[in-house]
Amino acid sequence: MLARIIGTGSSLPEKAVANQELETLVDTTDEWIKSRTGIEKRHIAVTETTTSMAVEAAKHAMKNAGVKAEELDLIIVGTVSGDMCFPSTACQIQSALGAKNATAFDINAACAGFLFGLSIVDAYIKSGRIKTALVVGAETLSKMMDWKDRSTCVLFGDGAGAAIVKSSDEGILALVQGSDGVRGSALTCHNRAVNNPYVDNGFKTDYTKMNGQEVYKFAVKTVPAAIMQAMDKAGVSADQVKYFLLHQANIRIIEAVAKKLNQPAEKFPTNLQECGNISAGSVPILLDFMNQEGKLERGDLIVLAGFGAGLTWGAAVLTW
Ligand code: ACO
């Protein structure tokens, strides 16, 4: 049996923040942000939370798939910005949906979180352990940004995307995953430090720090290689693929990947212009946008690829 995505959903915060608005917060310009990243605006949570957006995205995906909560065997959430350390975001979603038959847990693979979740579900379905799963990528990165640091706060946005995956004759043909912890310092955000009656290290809340050029170099080298590996495993050529849906970090990264794969830019749809980088939420939100716009037809070959902190990366080739 293969694992097939049969429904998608997404949720974005109501408040959209244009680049121009950020000019009033930090020393930046709309022109700088647009030309270096392609981003024009992003959605920022005010009343929403990681869980509330994840639940909304999950409900849309279930409706789109025609799947009821009791049918879910597994719920996996890729997130680095859950509302609580515990219970997990996945368990909170399970409760909100009434998915009483599901096993639920979170994974931290940063911007590759959705691809890692999909990979776990794929293995569970292929082994025959489960039939139906919900995979979510949900982030409220705005709470992890230093809003005085222009090199990071302009890049990210909040939101959630979800997919229902079911065992089927068609579906995911090949998956590739990888990690390189040695280069992890390129993109970091510290959690609480050791702090108890025996030690007080004066730790203050940390924010996201990134060596942009290191991440850029990693992405333009690793992502095309992972995609090629996945296509090889699946026995398909790039020309046969209808769309490559990449993590929406930066338009220049996406253009560089398209060039390395020798494929036209039109095959690489984007929504980073209006969403910014939503880490684990990026790929499933873009997938849902494409699905809602009716751009995906049964039988289309699609490539999904994510990459991010860890460092981590993942790519999947699937039949829609
Ligand atoms: N506005 C204006 N100037 C800025 C801003 C800003 N928002 N941010 C940085 N600058 C300045 C810098 O201070 C620097 O100034 P200096 O030359 O006087 O020192 C100058 O712009 C150039 O800075 P660089 O960091 O060299 O800019 P670069 O061209 O590398 O672009 C960027 C930065 C967009 C972050 C790029 O490196 C990049 O896209 N990297 C990939 C990052 C990424 O994709 N991260 C996410 C993937 S992983 C994940 O999603 C979690």
CSV table of C-alpha atoms and ligand atoms in Angstrom, one decimal:
chain,number,residue,atom,x,y,z
A,1,MET,CA,0.0,0.0,0.0
A,2,LEU,CA,1.1,3.6,-0.7
A,3,ALA,CA,0.4,6.7,1.3
A,4,ARG,CA,-1.7,9.2,-0.6
A,5,ILE,CA,-2.6,12.8,0.3
A,6,ILE,CA,-6.4,12.9,-0.1
A,7,GLY,CA,-7.1,16.3,1.4
A,8,THR,CA,-5.5,19.6,2.5
A,9,GLY,CA,-6.3,22.6,4.6
A,10,SER,CA,-4.6,25.7,5.9
A,11,SER,CA,-5.0,28.6,8.2
A,12,LEU,CA,-3.4,32.0,8.4
A,13,PRO,CA,-3.7,34.8,11.0
A,14,GLU,CA,-6.0,37.6,10.1
A,15,LYS,CA,-3.4,40.3,10.5
A,16,ALA,CA,-1.3,40.9,7.4
A,17,VAL,CA,1.9,43.0,7.8
A,18,ALA,CA,3.3,44.5,4.7
A,19,ASN,CA,7.0,45.2,4.3
A,20,GLN,CA,6.3,49.0,4.5
A,21,GLU,CA,4.9,48.5,8.0
A,22,LEU,CA,8.2,46.9,9.1
A,23,GLU,CA,10.1,50.0,8.0
A,24,THR,CA,8.6,51.7,11.1
A,25,LEU,CA,10.0,48.9,13.4
A,26,VAL,CA,13.5,48.3,12.1
A,27,ASP,CA,16.0,49.9,9.7
A,28,THR,CA,14.8,48.2,6.5
A,29,THR,CA,13.1,48.9,3.3
A,30,ASP,CA,10.4,47.3,1.2
A,31,GLU,CA,12.9,47.3,-1.7
A,32,TRP,CA,15.6,45.4,0.4
A,33,ILE,CA,13.2,42.7,1.6
A,34,LYS,CA,11.6,42.2,-1.8
A,35,SER,CA,14.8,42.1,-3.8
A,36,ARG,CA,16.7,39.8,-1.3
A,37,THR,CA,13.8,37.5,-0.5
A,38,GLY,CA,10.8,38.0,-2.7
A,39,ILE,CA,8.6,38.6,0.5
A,40,GLU,CA,6.0,41.4,0.3
A,41,LYS,CA,4.0,40.7,3.4
A,42,ARG,CA,3.4,38.0,6.1
A,43,HIS,CA,0.6,37.1,8.5
A,44,ILE,CA,1.3,37.7,12.2
A,45,ALA,CA,-0.7,36.1,15.0
A,46,VAL,CA,-2.6,38.4,17.3
A,47,THR,CA,-5.5,36.4,18.6
A,48,GLU,CA,-4.4,33.1,16.9
A,49,THR,CA,-2.1,30.5,18.4
A,50,THR,CA,-0.1,27.6,17.0
A,51,THR,CA,-2.8,25.2,18.2
A,52,SER,CA,-5.8,27.3,17.0
A,53,MET,CA,-4.4,27.6,13.5
A,54,ALA,CA,-3.4,23.9,13.4
A,55,VAL,CA,-6.9,22.9,14.5
A,56,GLU,CA,-8.5,25.1,11.8
A,57,ALA,CA,-6.1,23.7,9.1
A,58,ALA,CA,-6.8,20.2,10.2
A,59,LYS,CA,-10.6,20.7,10.1
A,60,HIS,CA,-10.3,22.1,6.5
A,61,ALA,CA,-8.2,19.2,5.5
A,62,MET,CA,-10.6,16.6,7.0
A,63,LYS,CA,-13.5,18.3,5.2
A,64,ASN,CA,-11.6,18.4,1.9
A,65,ALA,CA,-10.8,14.7,2.3
A,66,GLY,CA,-14.2,13.7,3.6
A,67,VAL,CA,-12.6,12.0,6.6
A,68,LYS,CA,-14.1,12.0,10.1
A,69,ALA,CA,-12.1,12.5,13.3
A,70,GLU,CA,-12.7,8.9,14.5
A,71,GLU,CA,-11.0,7.6,11.3
A,72,LEU,CA,-7.7,9.2,12.2
A,73,ASP,CA,-5.1,6.6,13.4
A,74,LEU,CA,-2.2,9.0,13.7
A,75,ILE,CA,-1.7,12.7,14.2
A,76,ILE,CA,1.8,14.2,13.6
A,77,VAL,CA,2.6,17.9,14.0
A,78,GLY,CA,5.8,19.4,12.8
A,79,THR,CA,6.4,22.5,14.9
A,80,VAL,CA,9.1,24.4,16.7
A,81,SER,CA,6.7,26.9,18.2
A,82,GLY,CA,4.0,24.9,20.1
A,83,ASP,CA,2.0,26.8,22.7
A,84,MET,CA,3.0,24.4,25.4
A,85,CYS,CA,6.0,22.2,26.2
A,86,PHE,CA,3.4,19.6,27.0
A,87,PRO,CA,1.0,18.4,26.1
A,88,SER,CA,2.1,18.3,22.5
A,89,THR,CA,0.3,20.3,19.9
A,90,ALA,CA,-0.7,17.0,18.3
A,91,CYS,CA,-2.5,15.9,21.5
A,92,GLN,CA,-4.2,19.3,21.7
A,93,ILE,CA,-5.4,18.9,18.2
A,94,GLN,CA,-6.6,15.4,19.0
A,95,SER,CA,-8.6,16.7,21.8
A,96,ALA,CA,-10.1,19.6,19.8
A,97,LEU,CA,-11.1,17.3,16.9
A,98,GLY,CA,-12.3,14.4,19.1
A,99,ALA,CA,-10.0,12.0,17.3
A,100,LYS,CA,-10.2,9.5,20.0
A,101,ASN,CA,-8.6,6.6,18.0
A,102,ALA,CA,-5.4,8.5,17.1
A,103,THR,CA,-1.9,8.3,18.5
A,104,ALA,CA,-0.6,11.9,18.5
A,105,PHE,CA,2.9,13.4,18.8
A,106,ASP,CA,5.0,16.4,17.6
A,107,ILE,CA,8.3,16.3,15.8
A,108,ASN,CA,10.9,19.0,15.6
A,109,ALA,CA,12.6,19.1,12.2
A,110,ALA,CA,12.1,22.9,11.8
A,111,CYS,CA,11.2,23.9,8.2
A,112,ALA,CA,11.5,20.2,7.1
A,113,GLY,CA,8.9,19.3,9.7
A,114,PHE,CA,6.0,18.5,7.3
A,115,LEU,CA,8.3,16.4,5.1
A,116,PHE,CA,9.6,14.5,8.1
A,117,GLY,CA,6.0,14.0,9.3
A,118,LEU,CA,5.0,12.7,5.9
A,119,SER,CA,7.9,10.3,5.9
A,120,ILE,CA,6.8,8.8,9.3
A,121,VAL,CA,3.3,8.5,8.1
A,122,ASP,CA,4.5,6.8,4.9
A,123,ALA,CA,6.4,4.2,6.9
A,124,TYR,CA,3.4,3.5,9.2
A,125,ILE,CA,1.1,3.1,6.2
A,126,LYS,CA,3.5,0.9,4.3
A,127,SER,CA,4.0,-1.3,7.3
A,128,GLY,CA,0.3,-1.8,7.6
A,129,ARG,CA,0.1,-0.3,11.1
A,130,ILE,CA,-2.3,2.5,10.2
A,131,LYS,CA,-4.7,3.5,7.4
A,132,THR,CA,-5.4,7.2,7.9
A,133,ALA,CA,-3.3,10.0,9.3
A,134,LEU,CA,-3.3,13.8,9.7
A,135,VAL,CA,0.0,15.6,9.2
A,136,VAL,CA,0.3,19.2,10.2
A,137,GLY,CA,2.9,21.9,9.9
A,138,ALA,CA,2.1,24.8,12.3
A,139,GLU,CA,4.1,27.7,13.5
A,140,THR,CA,3.9,31.0,15.4
A,141,LEU,CA,7.4,32.1,14.7
A,142,SER,CA,6.6,35.7,15.5
A,143,LYS,CA,7.0,35.0,19.2
A,144,MET,CA,10.5,33.7,18.6
A,145,MET,CA,11.8,36.7,16.7
A,146,ASP,CA,13.8,39.6,18.0
A,147,TRP,CA,11.7,42.4,16.5
A,148,LYS,CA,14.7,44.7,16.7
A,149,ASP,CA,16.8,42.4,14.6
A,150,ARG,CA,16.2,43.3,10.9
A,151,SER,CA,18.2,40.4,9.6
A,152,THR,CA,15.5,37.9,10.9
A,153,CYS,CA,12.2,39.5,11.8
A,154,VAL,CA,11.4,40.5,8.2
A,155,LEU,CA,11.7,36.9,6.9
A,156,PHE,CA,9.2,34.9,8.9
A,157,GLY,CA,5.4,34.6,9.2
A,158,ASP,CA,2.8,32.6,11.1
A,159,GLY,CA,0.3,29.9,9.9
A,160,ALA,CA,-0.6,26.3,9.6
A,161,GLY,CA,-1.1,23.7,6.9
A,162,ALA,CA,-2.5,20.2,7.1
A,163,ALA,CA,-2.9,17.1,5.0
A,164,ILE,CA,-4.9,13.9,5.4
A,165,VAL,CA,-2.9,10.9,4.2
A,166,LYS,CA,-4.6,7.5,3.5
A,167,SER,CA,-3.4,4.1,2.4
A,168,SER,CA,-4.1,3.7,-1.3
A,169,ASP,CA,-2.8,2.1,-4.6
A,170,GLU,CA,-1.3,5.4,-5.6
A,171,GLY,CA,0.5,8.1,-3.6
A,172,ILE,CA,4.0,8.8,-2.4
A,173,LEU,CA,6.5,7.1,-4.7
A,174,ALA,CA,9.7,8.0,-2.9
A,175,LEU,CA,11.0,10.0,0.1
A,176,VAL,CA,14.4,11.3,1.0
A,177,GLN,CA,15.4,12.7,4.4
A,178,GLY,CA,18.6,14.0,5.9
A,179,SER,CA,20.2,15.9,8.7
A,180,ASP,CA,23.5,17.6,9.4
A,181,GLY,CA,23.8,18.4,13.1
A,182,VAL,CA,27.4,19.6,12.7
A,183,ARG,CA,26.1,22.7,10.8
A,184,GLY,CA,23.3,23.3,13.3
A,185,SER,CA,24.7,26.5,14.6
A,186,ALA,CA,23.7,28.2,11.3
A,187,LEU,CA,20.2,28.6,12.6
A,188,THR,CA,19.4,28.5,16.3
A,189,CYS,CA,16.9,29.4,19.0
A,190,HIS,CA,17.8,28.4,22.6
A,191,ASN,CA,15.2,26.9,24.9
A,192,ARG,CA,15.2,27.4,28.7
A,193,ALA,CA,18.7,26.9,30.2
A,194,VAL,CA,19.4,24.7,33.2
A,195,ASN,CA,17.8,26.7,36.1
A,196,ASN,CA,17.0,25.3,39.5
A,197,PRO,CA,17.7,25.9,43.2
A,198,TYR,CA,21.4,24.9,42.6
A,199,VAL,CA,22.1,27.1,39.6
A,200,ASP,CA,20.9,30.5,38.4
A,201,ASN,CA,22.6,31.3,35.1
A,202,GLY,CA,20.5,34.5,34.5
A,203,PHE,CA,19.2,33.1,31.2
A,204,LYS,CA,16.9,35.4,29.3
A,205,THR,CA,14.5,34.4,26.6
A,206,ASP,CA,16.4,33.7,23.4
A,207,TYR,CA,15.4,34.6,19.9
A,208,THR,CA,16.0,33.2,16.4
A,209,LYS,CA,19.6,33.7,15.2
A,210,MET,CA,20.6,32.9,11.6
A,211,ASN,CA,23.7,33.0,9.5
A,212,GLY,CA,21.7,33.7,6.3
A,213,GLN,CA,24.5,33.1,3.9
A,214,GLU,CA,25.4,29.7,5.5
A,215,VAL,CA,21.7,28.7,5.3
A,216,TYR,CA,21.5,29.9,1.7
A,217,LYS,CA,24.6,27.9,0.6
A,218,PHE,CA,23.2,24.8,2.4
A,219,ALA,CA,19.8,25.1,0.7
A,220,VAL,CA,21.0,25.7,-2.9
A,221,LYS,CA,23.3,22.7,-2.7
A,222,THR,CA,21.3,20.2,-0.6
A,223,VAL,CA,17.7,20.7,-1.9
A,224,PRO,CA,18.4,20.0,-5.6
A,225,ALA,CA,20.5,17.0,-4.6
A,226,ALA,CA,17.7,15.6,-2.4
A,227,ILE,CA,15.1,16.2,-5.1
A,228,MET,CA,17.2,14.4,-7.7
A,229,GLN,CA,17.8,11.5,-5.3
A,230,ALA,CA,14.0,11.2,-4.6
A,231,MET,CA,13.2,11.4,-8.4
A,232,ASP,CA,15.8,8.7,-9.0
A,233,LYS,CA,14.3,6.5,-6.3
A,234,ALA,CA,10.8,7.0,-7.8
A,235,GLY,CA,12.1,6.4,-11.4
A,236,VAL,CA,10.8,9.7,-12.7
A,237,SER,CA,12.5,12.6,-14.5
A,238,ALA,CA,12.2,16.3,-13.7
A,239,ASP,CA,10.4,16.8,-17.0
A,240,GLN,CA,7.6,14.5,-15.9
A,241,VAL,CA,7.0,16.5,-12.7
A,242,LYS,CA,4.2,19.0,-12.9
A,243,TYR,CA,5.1,21.1,-9.9
A,244,PHE,CA,7.9,21.4,-7.4
A,245,LEU,CA,6.5,22.8,-4.1
A,246,LEU,CA,9.5,24.0,-2.1
A,247,HIS,CA,9.8,25.4,1.4
A,248,GLN,CA,9.0,29.1,1.0
A,249,ALA,CA,12.1,30.7,2.5
A,250,ASN,CA,13.5,32.8,-0.3
A,251,ILE,CA,12.7,33.3,-4.0
A,252,ARG,CA,16.4,33.3,-4.8
A,253,ILE,CA,16.8,29.8,-3.3
A,254,ILE,CA,13.8,28.6,-5.3
A,255,GLU,CA,15.1,30.1,-8.5
A,256,ALA,CA,18.6,28.6,-7.9
A,257,VAL,CA,17.0,25.1,-7.4
A,258,ALA,CA,14.9,25.5,-10.6
A,259,LYS,CA,18.1,26.4,-12.5
A,260,LYS,CA,20.0,23.4,-11.1
A,261,LEU,CA,17.2,21.0,-12.0
A,262,ASN,CA,17.0,22.7,-15.5
A,263,GLN,CA,13.3,23.4,-15.1
A,264,PRO,CA,11.2,26.5,-15.8
A,265,ALA,CA,10.3,28.8,-12.9
A,266,GLU,CA,6.5,28.3,-13.7
A,267,LYS,CA,6.9,24.7,-12.3
A,268,PHE,CA,7.9,26.2,-8.9
A,269,PRO,CA,4.8,27.9,-7.5
A,270,THR,CA,5.3,30.3,-4.6
A,271,ASN,CA,3.3,32.1,-1.9
A,272,LEU,CA,6.2,33.5,0.0
A,273,GLN,CA,5.2,36.9,-1.4
A,274,GLU,CA,2.2,37.0,0.9
A,275,CYS,CA,3.2,34.5,3.6
A,276,GLY,CA,6.9,34.9,4.2
A,277,ASN,CA,8.7,31.9,5.7
A,278,ILE,CA,6.3,29.8,7.9
A,279,SER,CA,8.9,27.0,8.6
A,280,ALA,CA,7.0,23.7,8.9
A,281,GLY,CA,3.8,25.4,7.7
A,282,SER,CA,5.2,26.5,4.4
A,283,VAL,CA,4.9,23.4,2.3
A,284,PRO,CA,1.5,22.2,3.4
A,285,ILE,CA,0.1,25.8,3.1
A,286,LEU,CA,1.4,26.1,-0.4
A,287,LEU,CA,0.0,22.6,-1.2
A,288,ASP,CA,-3.4,23.7,0.1
A,289,PHE,CA,-3.3,27.0,-1.9
A,290,MET,CA,-2.7,24.9,-5.1
A,291,ASN,CA,-5.4,22.4,-4.2
A,292,GLN,CA,-8.0,25.1,-3.5
A,293,GLU,CA,-7.1,26.9,-6.7
A,294,GLY,CA,-7.8,23.6,-8.6
A,295,LYS,CA,-4.3,23.5,-10.0
A,296,LEU,CA,-3.7,19.8,-9.0
A,297,GLU,CA,-5.2,17.0,-11.0
A,298,ARG,CA,-5.5,13.4,-10.1
A,299,GLY,CA,-2.4,11.6,-11.5
A,300,ASP,CA,-0.1,14.7,-11.5
A,301,LEU,CA,3.4,14.0,-10.4
A,302,ILE,CA,4.4,16.5,-7.6
A,303,VAL,CA,7.6,17.0,-5.7
A,304,LEU,CA,7.6,18.5,-2.2
A,305,ALA,CA,10.8,19.6,-0.5
A,306,GLY,CA,11.6,21.2,2.8
A,307,PHE,CA,14.8,22.3,4.5
A,308,GLY,CA,15.8,24.2,7.6
A,309,ALA,CA,17.3,24.3,11.1
A,310,GLY,CA,19.0,21.2,12.3
A,311,LEU,CA,20.1,21.3,9.6
A,312,THR,CA,17.4,19.1,8.1
A,313,TRP,CA,16.0,18.4,4.7
A,314,GLY,CA,13.4,16.2,3.1
A,315,ALA,CA,12.0,15.6,-0.4
A,316,ALA,CA,9.0,13.5,-1.6
A,317,VAL,CA,7.8,12.5,-5.1
A,318,LEU,CA,4.1,11.7,-5.2
A,319,THR,CA,1.2,11.1,-7.5
A,320,TRP,CA,-1.6,13.4,-6.7
B,1,ACO,N1,17.0,45.4,5.7
B,1,ACO,C1,18.1,46.1,5.3
B,1,ACO,N2,19.3,45.7,5.4
B,1,ACO,C2,19.5,44.5,6.0
B,1,ACO,C3,18.4,43.7,6.4
B,1,ACO,C4,17.2,44.2,6.3
B,1,ACO,N3,16.1,43.6,6.7
B,1,ACO,N4,18.9,42.6,6.9
B,1,ACO,C5,20.3,42.6,6.8
B,1,ACO,N5,20.6,43.8,6.2
B,1,ACO,C6,21.9,44.2,5.8
B,1,ACO,C7,23.0,43.6,6.6
B,1,ACO,O1,23.2,44.2,7.8
B,1,ACO,C8,24.2,43.8,5.7
B,1,ACO,O2,24.7,45.1,5.8
B,1,ACO,P1,26.3,45.4,5.7
B,1,ACO,O3,26.7,45.0,4.3
B,1,ACO,O4,26.3,46.9,6.0
B,1,ACO,O5,26.9,44.6,6.8
B,1,ACO,C9,23.6,43.7,4.3
B,1,ACO,O6,22.2,43.9,4.4
B,1,ACO,C10,23.8,42.4,3.6
B,1,ACO,O7,23.5,41.3,4.5
B,1,ACO,P2,23.6,39.8,4.1
B,1,ACO,O8,23.2,39.0,5.3
B,1,ACO,O9,24.9,39.6,3.5
B,1,ACO,O10,22.5,39.8,3.0
B,1,ACO,P3,22.2,38.6,2.0
B,1,ACO,O11,22.3,39.1,0.7
B,1,ACO,O12,22.9,37.3,2.4
B,1,ACO,O13,20.6,38.3,2.3
B,1,ACO,C11,19.3,36.8,3.5
B,1,ACO,C12,20.2,37.9,3.6
B,1,ACO,C13,18.0,37.2,2.7
B,1,ACO,C14,18.9,36.3,4.9
B,1,ACO,C15,19.9,35.6,2.7
B,1,ACO,O14,21.2,35.3,3.2
B,1,ACO,C16,19.1,34.4,2.6
B,1,ACO,O15,18.1,34.4,2.0
B,1,ACO,N6,19.6,33.3,3.3
B,1,ACO,C17,18.8,32.1,3.4
B,1,ACO,C18,18.1,32.3,4.7
B,1,ACO,C19,16.9,31.4,4.7
B,1,ACO,O16,16.4,31.1,3.7
B,1,ACO,N7,16.5,31.1,5.9
B,1,ACO,C20,15.4,30.3,6.2
B,1,ACO,C21,15.7,28.9,5.8
B,1,ACO,S1,15.7,27.9,7.1
B,1,ACO,C22,14.2,28.1,7.7
B,1,ACO,O17,13.3,28.4,7.0
B,1,ACO,C23,14.1,28.1,9.2
